[in-house]
PDB file of C-alpha atoms in Angstrom:
ATOM      1  CA  MET A   1      99.785 -52.232 193.571  1.00  0.00           C
ATOM      2  CA  ASN A   2     101.664 -53.530 196.633  1.00  0.00           C
ATOM      3  CA  ASN A   3     100.799 -51.740 199.870  1.00  0.00           C
ATOM      4  CA  PRO A   4      98.935 -48.857 198.193  1.00  0.00           C
ATOM      5  CA  ALA A   5      99.081 -45.476 199.902  1.00  0.00           C
ATOM      6  CA  ILE A   6      95.261 -45.343 199.832  1.00  0.00           C
ATOM      7  CA  THR A   7      92.919 -48.312 199.731  1.00  0.00           C
ATOM      8  CA  LEU A   8      89.443 -48.549 198.216  1.00  0.00           C
ATOM      9  CA  ASP A   9      86.591 -50.672 199.552  1.00  0.00           C
ATOM     10  CA  ILE A  10      83.153 -50.472 197.926  1.00  0.00           C
ATOM     11  CA  ARG A  11      80.131 -51.695 199.880  1.00  0.00           C
ATOM     12  CA  ASP A  12      76.438 -51.053 199.314  1.00  0.00           C
ATOM     13  CA  GLY A  13      77.068 -48.120 197.011  1.00  0.00           C
ATOM     14  CA  ILE A  14      79.575 -46.485 199.392  1.00  0.00           C
ATOM     15  CA  ALA A  15      83.258 -46.123 198.508  1.00  0.00           C
ATOM     16  CA  TRP A  16      85.564 -46.131 201.523  1.00  0.00           C
ATOM     17  CA  LEU A  17      88.912 -44.502 200.833  1.00  0.00           C
ATOM     18  CA  THR A  18      91.390 -45.220 203.620  1.00  0.00           C
ATOM     19  CA  LEU A  19      94.733 -43.445 203.922  1.00  0.00           C
ATOM     20  CA  ALA A  20      97.080 -46.367 204.375  1.00  0.00           C
ATOM     21  CA  ARG A  21     100.527 -45.109 205.393  1.00  0.00           C
ATOM     22  CA  PRO A  22     100.174 -45.413 209.180  1.00  0.00           C
ATOM     23  CA  GLU A  23     103.925 -45.887 209.621  1.00  0.00           C
ATOM     24  CA  LYS A  24     104.336 -42.400 208.060  1.00  0.00           C
ATOM     25  CA  ARG A  25     101.279 -40.970 209.819  1.00  0.00           C
ATOM     26  CA  ASN A  26      99.495 -41.055 206.437  1.00  0.00           C
ATOM     27  CA  SER A  27     101.678 -38.267 205.076  1.00  0.00           C
ATOM     28  CA  VAL A  28     101.453 -37.184 201.446  1.00  0.00           C
ATOM     29  CA  ASP A  29     104.176 -38.320 199.045  1.00  0.00           C
ATOM     30  CA  PRO A  30     104.094 -38.671 195.238  1.00  0.00           C
ATOM     31  CA  GLU A  31     102.554 -42.156 195.352  1.00  0.00           C
ATOM     32  CA  PHE A  32      99.865 -40.925 197.760  1.00  0.00           C
ATOM     33  CA  ALA A  33      99.010 -37.979 195.503  1.00  0.00           C
ATOM     34  CA  PHE A  34      98.852 -40.140 192.364  1.00  0.00           C
ATOM     35  CA  ARG A  35      96.691 -42.714 194.130  1.00  0.00           C
ATOM     36  CA  LEU A  36      94.319 -40.039 195.462  1.00  0.00           C
ATOM     37  CA  ASN A  37      93.708 -38.710 191.969  1.00  0.00           C
ATOM     38  CA  GLU A  38      93.326 -42.214 190.541  1.00  0.00           C
ATOM     39  CA  LEU A  39      90.761 -43.267 193.132  1.00  0.00           C
ATOM     40  CA  ALA A  40      88.921 -39.931 193.092  1.00  0.00           C
ATOM     41  CA  GLU A  41      88.451 -40.353 189.341  1.00  0.00           C
ATOM     42  CA  GLN A  42      87.226 -43.920 189.804  1.00  0.00           C
ATOM     43  CA  CYS A  43      84.757 -42.877 192.493  1.00  0.00           C
ATOM     44  CA  ALA A  44      83.481 -39.992 190.384  1.00  0.00           C
ATOM     45  CA  GLU A  45      82.946 -42.130 187.273  1.00  0.00           C
ATOM     46  CA  ASP A  46      81.587 -45.364 188.778  1.00  0.00           C
ATOM     47  CA  ALA A  47      77.788 -45.142 188.631  1.00  0.00           C
ATOM     48  CA  ASN A  48      77.515 -47.852 191.303  1.00  0.00           C
ATOM     49  CA  ILE A  49      79.205 -45.560 193.838  1.00  0.00           C
ATOM     50  CA  ARG A  50      76.684 -43.161 195.351  1.00  0.00           C
ATOM     51  CA  CYS A  51      78.703 -41.726 198.250  1.00  0.00           C
ATOM     52  CA  VAL A  52      82.403 -41.517 199.119  1.00  0.00           C
ATOM     53  CA  VAL A  53      83.959 -41.646 202.606  1.00  0.00           C
ATOM     54  CA  LEU A  54      87.580 -40.749 203.369  1.00  0.00           C
ATOM     55  CA  THR A  55      89.256 -41.832 206.612  1.00  0.00           C
ATOM     56  CA  GLY A  56      92.707 -42.688 207.920  1.00  0.00           C
ATOM     57  CA  SER A  57      94.372 -45.788 209.323  1.00  0.00           C
ATOM     58  CA  GLY A  58      96.263 -45.958 212.582  1.00  0.00           C
ATOM     59  CA  LYS A  59      96.347 -43.120 215.121  1.00  0.00           C
ATOM     60  CA  PHE A  60      96.484 -40.263 212.610  1.00  0.00           C
ATOM     61  CA  PHE A  61      94.204 -38.989 209.872  1.00  0.00           C
ATOM     62  CA  CYS A  62      96.982 -37.280 207.897  1.00  0.00           C
ATOM     63  CA  VAL A  63      99.863 -35.078 209.052  1.00  0.00           C
ATOM     64  CA  GLY A  64     100.381 -33.398 205.674  1.00  0.00           C
ATOM     65  CA  GLY A  65     103.312 -33.558 203.311  1.00  0.00           C
ATOM     66  CA  ASP A  66     106.083 -36.096 203.806  1.00  0.00           C
ATOM     67  CA  ILE A  67     108.805 -33.782 205.140  1.00  0.00           C
ATOM     68  CA  ASP A  68     111.445 -36.493 204.721  1.00  0.00           C
ATOM     69  CA  ALA A  69     110.699 -36.475 200.994  1.00  0.00           C
ATOM     70  CA  PHE A  70     110.931 -32.680 200.899  1.00  0.00           C
ATOM     71  CA  SER A  71     114.346 -32.809 202.556  1.00  0.00           C
ATOM     72  CA  ALA A  72     115.589 -35.585 200.274  1.00  0.00           C
ATOM     73  CA  ALA A  73     114.850 -33.419 197.239  1.00  0.00           C
ATOM     74  CA  GLY A  74     117.631 -31.048 198.309  1.00  0.00           C
ATOM     75  CA  GLU A  75     118.325 -28.346 195.724  1.00  0.00           C
ATOM     76  CA  ASP A  76     115.454 -29.717 193.622  1.00  0.00           C
ATOM     77  CA  ALA A  77     112.899 -29.052 196.371  1.00  0.00           C
ATOM     78  CA  GLU A  78     111.060 -26.315 194.456  1.00  0.00           C
ATOM     79  CA  ALA A  79     110.420 -28.537 191.440  1.00  0.00           C
ATOM     80  CA  ALA A  80     109.702 -31.651 193.523  1.00  0.00           C
ATOM     81  CA  VAL A  81     107.256 -29.984 195.908  1.00  0.00           C
ATOM     82  CA  GLY A  82     105.568 -28.120 193.060  1.00  0.00           C
ATOM     83  CA  ALA A  83     105.011 -31.356 191.161  1.00  0.00           C
ATOM     84  CA  LEU A  84     103.700 -33.054 194.301  1.00  0.00           C
ATOM     85  CA  ALA A  85     101.276 -30.214 195.061  1.00  0.00           C
ATOM     86  CA  ARG A  86      99.903 -30.150 191.519  1.00  0.00           C
ATOM     87  CA  SER A  87      99.406 -33.923 191.546  1.00  0.00           C
ATOM     88  CA  PHE A  88      97.734 -33.772 194.971  1.00  0.00           C
ATOM     89  CA  HIS A  89      95.499 -30.948 193.819  1.00  0.00           C
ATOM     90  CA  ARG A  90      94.096 -32.968 190.938  1.00  0.00           C
ATOM     91  CA  GLY A  91      92.680 -35.467 193.430  1.00  0.00           C
ATOM     92  CA  ILE A  92      91.419 -32.694 195.712  1.00  0.00           C
ATOM     93  CA  HIS A  93      89.621 -30.974 192.847  1.00  0.00           C
ATOM     94  CA  ARG A  94      88.003 -34.209 191.648  1.00  0.00           C
ATOM     95  CA  LEU A  95      86.672 -35.024 195.102  1.00  0.00           C
ATOM     96  CA  ALA A  96      85.389 -31.470 195.517  1.00  0.00           C
ATOM     97  CA  THR A  97      83.574 -31.400 192.181  1.00  0.00           C
ATOM     98  CA  MET A  98      82.357 -34.986 191.666  1.00  0.00           C
ATOM     99  CA  GLU A  99      78.587 -35.356 191.384  1.00  0.00           C
ATOM    100  CA  LYS A 100      78.081 -37.354 194.571  1.00  0.00           C
ATOM    101  CA  PRO A 101      78.310 -36.581 198.292  1.00  0.00           C
ATOM    102  CA  PHE A 102      81.609 -36.791 200.163  1.00  0.00           C
ATOM    103  CA  VAL A 103      82.094 -37.580 203.864  1.00  0.00           C
ATOM    104  CA  THR A 104      85.312 -37.293 205.863  1.00  0.00           C
ATOM    105  CA  ALA A 105      85.730 -39.427 208.987  1.00  0.00           C
ATOM    106  CA  ILE A 106      88.664 -37.825 210.779  1.00  0.00           C
ATOM    107  CA  ASN A 107      90.061 -40.533 213.015  1.00  0.00           C
ATOM    108  CA  GLY A 108      93.020 -38.607 214.439  1.00  0.00           C
ATOM    109  CA  PRO A 109      95.200 -35.510 214.122  1.00  0.00           C
ATOM    110  CA  ALA A 110      95.020 -33.619 210.824  1.00  0.00           C
ATOM    111  CA  ALA A 111      97.702 -31.127 209.865  1.00  0.00           C
ATOM    112  CA  GLY A 112      98.873 -29.345 206.727  1.00  0.00           C
ATOM    113  CA  ALA A 113      97.569 -31.146 203.659  1.00  0.00           C
ATOM    114  CA  GLY A 114      95.741 -33.459 206.053  1.00  0.00           C
ATOM    115  CA  LEU A 115      93.766 -30.462 207.300  1.00  0.00           C
ATOM    116  CA  SER A 116      92.836 -29.674 203.699  1.00  0.00           C
ATOM    117  CA  LEU A 117      91.606 -33.230 203.188  1.00  0.00           C
ATOM    118  CA  ALA A 118      89.708 -33.269 206.485  1.00  0.00           C
ATOM    119  CA  ILE A 119      87.671 -30.130 205.815  1.00  0.00           C
ATOM    120  CA  LEU A 120      86.872 -31.122 202.218  1.00  0.00           C
ATOM    121  CA  GLY A 121      83.918 -33.307 203.234  1.00  0.00           C
ATOM    122  CA  ASP A 122      80.352 -32.142 202.704  1.00  0.00           C
ATOM    123  CA  ILE A 123      79.894 -33.789 206.094  1.00  0.00           C
ATOM    124  CA  ALA A 124      83.069 -33.801 208.217  1.00  0.00           C
ATOM    125  CA  LEU A 125      82.863 -36.065 211.271  1.00  0.00           C
ATOM    126  CA  THR A 126      85.722 -35.958 213.744  1.00  0.00           C
ATOM    127  CA  ALA A 127      86.775 -38.313 216.501  1.00  0.00           C
ATOM    128  CA  ALA A 128      86.809 -36.635 219.891  1.00  0.00           C
ATOM    129  CA  SER A 129      90.557 -37.223 220.222  1.00  0.00           C
ATOM    130  CA  ALA A 130      91.430 -35.593 216.887  1.00  0.00           C
ATOM    131  CA  HIS A 131      92.900 -32.122 216.582  1.00  0.00           C
ATOM    132  CA  PHE A 132      93.663 -29.752 213.714  1.00  0.00           C
ATOM    133  CA  THR A 133      96.715 -27.646 212.874  1.00  0.00           C
ATOM    134  CA  SER A 134      97.682 -25.616 209.834  1.00  0.00           C
ATOM    135  CA  ALA A 135     101.385 -26.388 210.435  1.00  0.00           C
ATOM    136  CA  TYR A 136     102.652 -24.913 207.155  1.00  0.00           C
ATOM    137  CA  SER A 137     104.362 -21.765 208.416  1.00  0.00           C
ATOM    138  CA  ALA A 138     105.950 -23.719 211.277  1.00  0.00           C
ATOM    139  CA  VAL A 139     108.290 -25.232 208.668  1.00  0.00           C
ATOM    140  CA  GLY A 140     108.486 -22.157 206.441  1.00  0.00           C
ATOM    141  CA  LEU A 141     105.850 -23.273 203.949  1.00  0.00           C
ATOM    142  CA  THR A 142     102.465 -22.035 202.730  1.00  0.00           C
ATOM    143  CA  PRO A 143      99.060 -23.797 202.454  1.00  0.00           C
ATOM    144  CA  ASP A 144      98.120 -26.279 199.768  1.00  0.00           C
ATOM    145  CA  GLY A 145      95.230 -28.642 199.133  1.00  0.00           C
ATOM    146  CA  GLY A 146      92.786 -25.727 199.047  1.00  0.00           C
ATOM    147  CA  ALA A 147      93.236 -24.745 202.711  1.00  0.00           C
ATOM    148  CA  SER A 148      93.568 -21.043 201.905  1.00  0.00           C
ATOM    149  CA  TRP A 149      90.320 -21.255 199.909  1.00  0.00           C
ATOM    150  CA  TRP A 150      88.223 -23.344 202.303  1.00  0.00           C
ATOM    151  CA  LEU A 151      89.280 -21.952 205.682  1.00  0.00           C
ATOM    152  CA  PRO A 152      88.001 -18.353 205.213  1.00  0.00           C
ATOM    153  CA  ARG A 153      84.739 -19.727 203.858  1.00  0.00           C
ATOM    154  CA  LEU A 154      84.205 -22.216 206.687  1.00  0.00           C
ATOM    155  CA  ILE A 155      85.453 -20.307 209.729  1.00  0.00           C
ATOM    156  CA  GLY A 156      85.911 -16.704 208.568  1.00  0.00           C
ATOM    157  CA  MET A 157      89.001 -14.717 207.651  1.00  0.00           C
ATOM    158  CA  ARG A 158      90.091 -13.846 211.199  1.00  0.00           C
ATOM    159  CA  ARG A 159      90.101 -17.443 212.392  1.00  0.00           C
ATOM    160  CA  ALA A 160      91.741 -18.579 209.166  1.00  0.00           C
ATOM    161  CA  GLN A 161      94.478 -16.006 209.670  1.00  0.00           C
ATOM    162  CA  GLU A 162      95.068 -17.212 213.220  1.00  0.00           C
ATOM    163  CA  MET A 163      95.238 -20.866 212.183  1.00  0.00           C
ATOM    164  CA  ILE A 164      97.646 -20.234 209.296  1.00  0.00           C
ATOM    165  CA  PHE A 165      99.873 -17.645 211.008  1.00  0.00           C
ATOM    166  CA  THR A 166     100.136 -19.138 214.501  1.00  0.00           C
ATOM    167  CA  ASN A 167      99.604 -22.889 213.879  1.00  0.00           C
ATOM    168  CA  ARG A 168      97.501 -23.042 217.025  1.00  0.00           C
ATOM    169  CA  ARG A 169      96.173 -26.529 217.670  1.00  0.00           C
ATOM    170  CA  ILE A 170      92.375 -26.711 217.461  1.00  0.00           C
ATOM    171  CA  GLY A 171      90.678 -29.484 219.447  1.00  0.00           C
ATOM    172  CA  ALA A 172      87.711 -31.430 218.125  1.00  0.00           C
ATOM    173  CA  GLU A 173      85.051 -29.610 220.157  1.00  0.00           C
ATOM    174  CA  GLU A 174      86.412 -26.177 219.240  1.00  0.00           C
ATOM    175  CA  ALA A 175      86.653 -27.247 215.597  1.00  0.00           C
ATOM    176  CA  ALA A 176      82.967 -28.170 215.592  1.00  0.00           C
ATOM    177  CA  GLY A 177      82.031 -24.978 217.412  1.00  0.00           C
ATOM    178  CA  MET A 178      83.762 -22.772 214.848  1.00  0.00           C
ATOM    179  CA  GLY A 179      82.395 -24.677 211.845  1.00  0.00           C
ATOM    180  CA  LEU A 180      85.677 -26.276 210.804  1.00  0.00           C
ATOM    181  CA  VAL A 181      83.978 -29.694 211.001  1.00  0.00           C
ATOM    182  CA  THR A 182      80.350 -30.818 211.189  1.00  0.00           C
ATOM    183  CA  ARG A 183      80.342 -32.577 214.547  1.00  0.00           C
ATOM    184  CA  VAL A 184      82.298 -34.615 217.072  1.00  0.00           C
ATOM    185  CA  VAL A 185      81.823 -38.368 217.516  1.00  0.00           C
ATOM    186  CA  ALA A 186      83.222 -40.650 220.205  1.00  0.00           C
ATOM    187  CA  ASP A 187      86.375 -42.332 218.907  1.00  0.00           C
ATOM    188  CA  ASP A 188      84.901 -45.823 219.041  1.00  0.00           C
ATOM    189  CA  ARG A 189      81.759 -44.685 217.222  1.00  0.00           C
ATOM    190  CA  LEU A 190      83.369 -42.799 214.337  1.00  0.00           C
ATOM    191  CA  ARG A 191      83.245 -45.508 211.694  1.00  0.00           C
ATOM    192  CA  THR A 192      79.727 -46.557 212.679  1.00  0.00           C
ATOM    193  CA  GLU A 193      78.476 -42.984 212.523  1.00  0.00           C
ATOM    194  CA  ALA A 194      80.247 -42.293 209.233  1.00  0.00           C
ATOM    195  CA  SER A 195      78.709 -45.442 207.798  1.00  0.00           C
ATOM    196  CA  ALA A 196      75.235 -44.366 208.915  1.00  0.00           C
ATOM    197  CA  VAL A 197      75.625 -40.885 207.405  1.00  0.00           C
ATOM    198  CA  ALA A 198      77.023 -42.278 204.152  1.00  0.00           C
ATOM    199  CA  SER A 199      74.233 -44.846 203.923  1.00  0.00           C
ATOM    200  CA  THR A 200      71.597 -42.129 204.291  1.00  0.00           C
ATOM    201  CA  LEU A 201      73.278 -39.997 201.621  1.00  0.00           C
ATOM    202  CA  ALA A 202      73.732 -42.969 199.280  1.00  0.00           C
ATOM    203  CA  LYS A 203      69.999 -43.673 199.433  1.00  0.00           C
ATOM    204  CA  GLY A 204      69.179 -40.045 198.737  1.00  0.00           C
ATOM    205  CA  PRO A 205      68.776 -38.070 195.498  1.00  0.00           C
ATOM    206  CA  ILE A 206      72.457 -37.909 194.602  1.00  0.00           C
ATOM    207  CA  ARG A 207      71.934 -35.915 191.412  1.00  0.00           C
ATOM    208  CA  ALA A 208      70.062 -33.274 193.388  1.00  0.00           C
ATOM    209  CA  LEU A 209      72.774 -33.399 196.056  1.00  0.00           C
ATOM    210  CA  ALA A 210      75.358 -32.837 193.314  1.00  0.00           C
ATOM    211  CA  ARG A 211      73.490 -29.699 192.255  1.00  0.00           C
ATOM    212  CA  CYS A 212      73.403 -28.603 195.906  1.00  0.00           C
ATOM    213  CA  ARG A 213      77.198 -29.024 196.071  1.00  0.00           C
ATOM    214  CA  SER A 214      77.613 -26.782 193.034  1.00  0.00           C
ATOM    215  CA  LEU A 215      75.181 -24.148 194.260  1.00  0.00           C
ATOM    216  CA  LEU A 216      76.885 -23.854 197.638  1.00  0.00           C
ATOM    217  CA  VAL A 217      80.361 -23.487 196.160  1.00  0.00           C
ATOM    218  CA  GLU A 218      79.215 -21.067 193.451  1.00  0.00           C
ATOM    219  CA  SER A 219      77.328 -18.902 195.956  1.00  0.00           C
ATOM    220  CA  VAL A 220      80.532 -17.643 197.558  1.00  0.00           C
ATOM    221  CA  ASN A 221      81.470 -15.436 194.622  1.00  0.00           C
ATOM    222  CA  ALA A 222      78.028 -14.800 193.124  1.00  0.00           C
ATOM    223  CA  ASP A 223      75.796 -11.776 193.535  1.00  0.00           C
ATOM    224  CA  LEU A 224      72.217 -12.404 194.639  1.00  0.00           C
ATOM    225  CA  SER A 225      70.711 -12.033 191.169  1.00  0.00           C
ATOM    226  CA  THR A 226      73.136 -14.534 189.644  1.00  0.00           C
ATOM    227  CA  GLN A 227      72.586 -17.013 192.427  1.00  0.00           C
ATOM    228  CA  LEU A 228      68.807 -16.732 192.152  1.00  0.00           C
ATOM    229  CA  ASP A 229      69.079 -17.488 188.435  1.00  0.00           C
ATOM    230  CA  ARG A 230      71.260 -20.513 189.195  1.00  0.00           C
ATOM    231  CA  GLU A 231      68.790 -21.742 191.798  1.00  0.00           C
ATOM    232  CA  ALA A 232      65.861 -21.366 189.406  1.00  0.00           C
ATOM    233  CA  ALA A 233      67.657 -23.345 186.698  1.00  0.00           C
ATOM    234  CA  SER A 234      68.759 -26.013 189.171  1.00  0.00           C
ATOM    235  CA  ILE A 235      65.361 -26.603 190.793  1.00  0.00           C
ATOM    236  CA  ALA A 236      63.712 -26.712 187.356  1.00  0.00           C
ATOM    237  CA  GLU A 237      66.201 -29.308 186.156  1.00  0.00           C
ATOM    238  CA  SER A 238      65.724 -31.300 189.360  1.00  0.00           C
ATOM    239  CA  ALA A 239      61.933 -31.174 189.081  1.00  0.00           C
ATOM    240  CA  GLY A 240      62.057 -32.564 185.570  1.00  0.00           C
ATOM    241  CA  ALA A 241      64.497 -35.346 186.443  1.00  0.00           C
ATOM    242  CA  ALA A 242      63.645 -38.844 187.662  1.00  0.00           C
ATOM    243  CA  GLU A 243      64.616 -38.029 191.241  1.00  0.00           C
ATOM    244  CA  GLY A 244      62.345 -35.013 191.406  1.00  0.00           C
ATOM    245  CA  ARG A 245      59.412 -36.879 189.909  1.00  0.00           C
ATOM    246  CA  GLU A 246      59.931 -39.771 192.327  1.00  0.00           C
ATOM    247  CA  GLY A 247      60.254 -37.437 195.312  1.00  0.00           C
ATOM    248  CA  VAL A 248      57.017 -35.608 194.498  1.00  0.00           C
ATOM    249  CA  ALA A 249      55.153 -38.843 193.792  1.00  0.00           C
ATOM    250  CA  ALA A 250      56.343 -40.373 197.066  1.00  0.00           C
ATOM    251  CA  PHE A 251      55.345 -37.264 199.026  1.00  0.00           C
ATOM    252  CA  LEU A 252      51.829 -37.296 197.570  1.00  0.00           C
ATOM    253  CA  ALA A 253      51.486 -41.052 198.104  1.00  0.00           C
ATOM    254  CA  LYS A 254      52.769 -40.672 201.676  1.00  0.00           C
ATOM    255  CA  ARG A 255      55.486 -43.268 201.150  1.00  0.00           C
ATOM    256  CA  PRO A 256      59.282 -43.188 201.389  1.00  0.00           C
ATOM    257  CA  PRO A 257      60.940 -42.146 198.136  1.00  0.00           C
ATOM    258  CA  HIS A 258      63.040 -44.680 196.261  1.00  0.00           C
ATOM    259  CA  PHE A 259      65.845 -42.694 194.664  1.00  0.00           C
ATOM    260  CA  VAL A 260      68.146 -45.622 193.865  1.00  0.00           C
TER     261      VAL A 260
END
């Protein structure tokens, strides 16, 4: 593919996905959405990939949907935007449910669908200069990419309502303070810090981390009894697996575990 909308670089068990439309501020168009799903599937299925990192190129992380493409669709906008959203959502869902940890390294402003991508990380690191905006209602649209699902869970309903209804810009420090992202990193340290976090995760018990991902997502809509049952089943499965046996053996031997 010539000049792909998203590039993939695999190093030391870590897949780096880089949004690669800097001239369009990494906005989402049909090629972008198709490529996201394609690469998400590859990352999920490749046993040599133990952690995935998503970042942007240029000055922006992602400003959301390509509004020029929306306008060009004219009278066919409903069908065109619907098809784009459904394609985009396939990639979002795969990244959210794959059985390996996911890190977002937010190198610049994130808006609309870019906000949805930014907050999708299990660990979301943001450059100090980045900022976050819902942006949808400013152009008469509604959220996509899972924003209406994630925002109330991460920052609470009241803050989610404010972000979506007013499109107020949220700076990096405020975003970290409200739980929208994990923490703020100096701009020139973002890639280094993301690499360090991803390396630690990649060396960890990724099957157990996958079960942690599922438990955390499932807990939102579960009652206590159901969640306790899920936890019991999950820890039992983990204890009987190779990672659990290695972790216990390493603890008793007072040595670092070797999960890889």
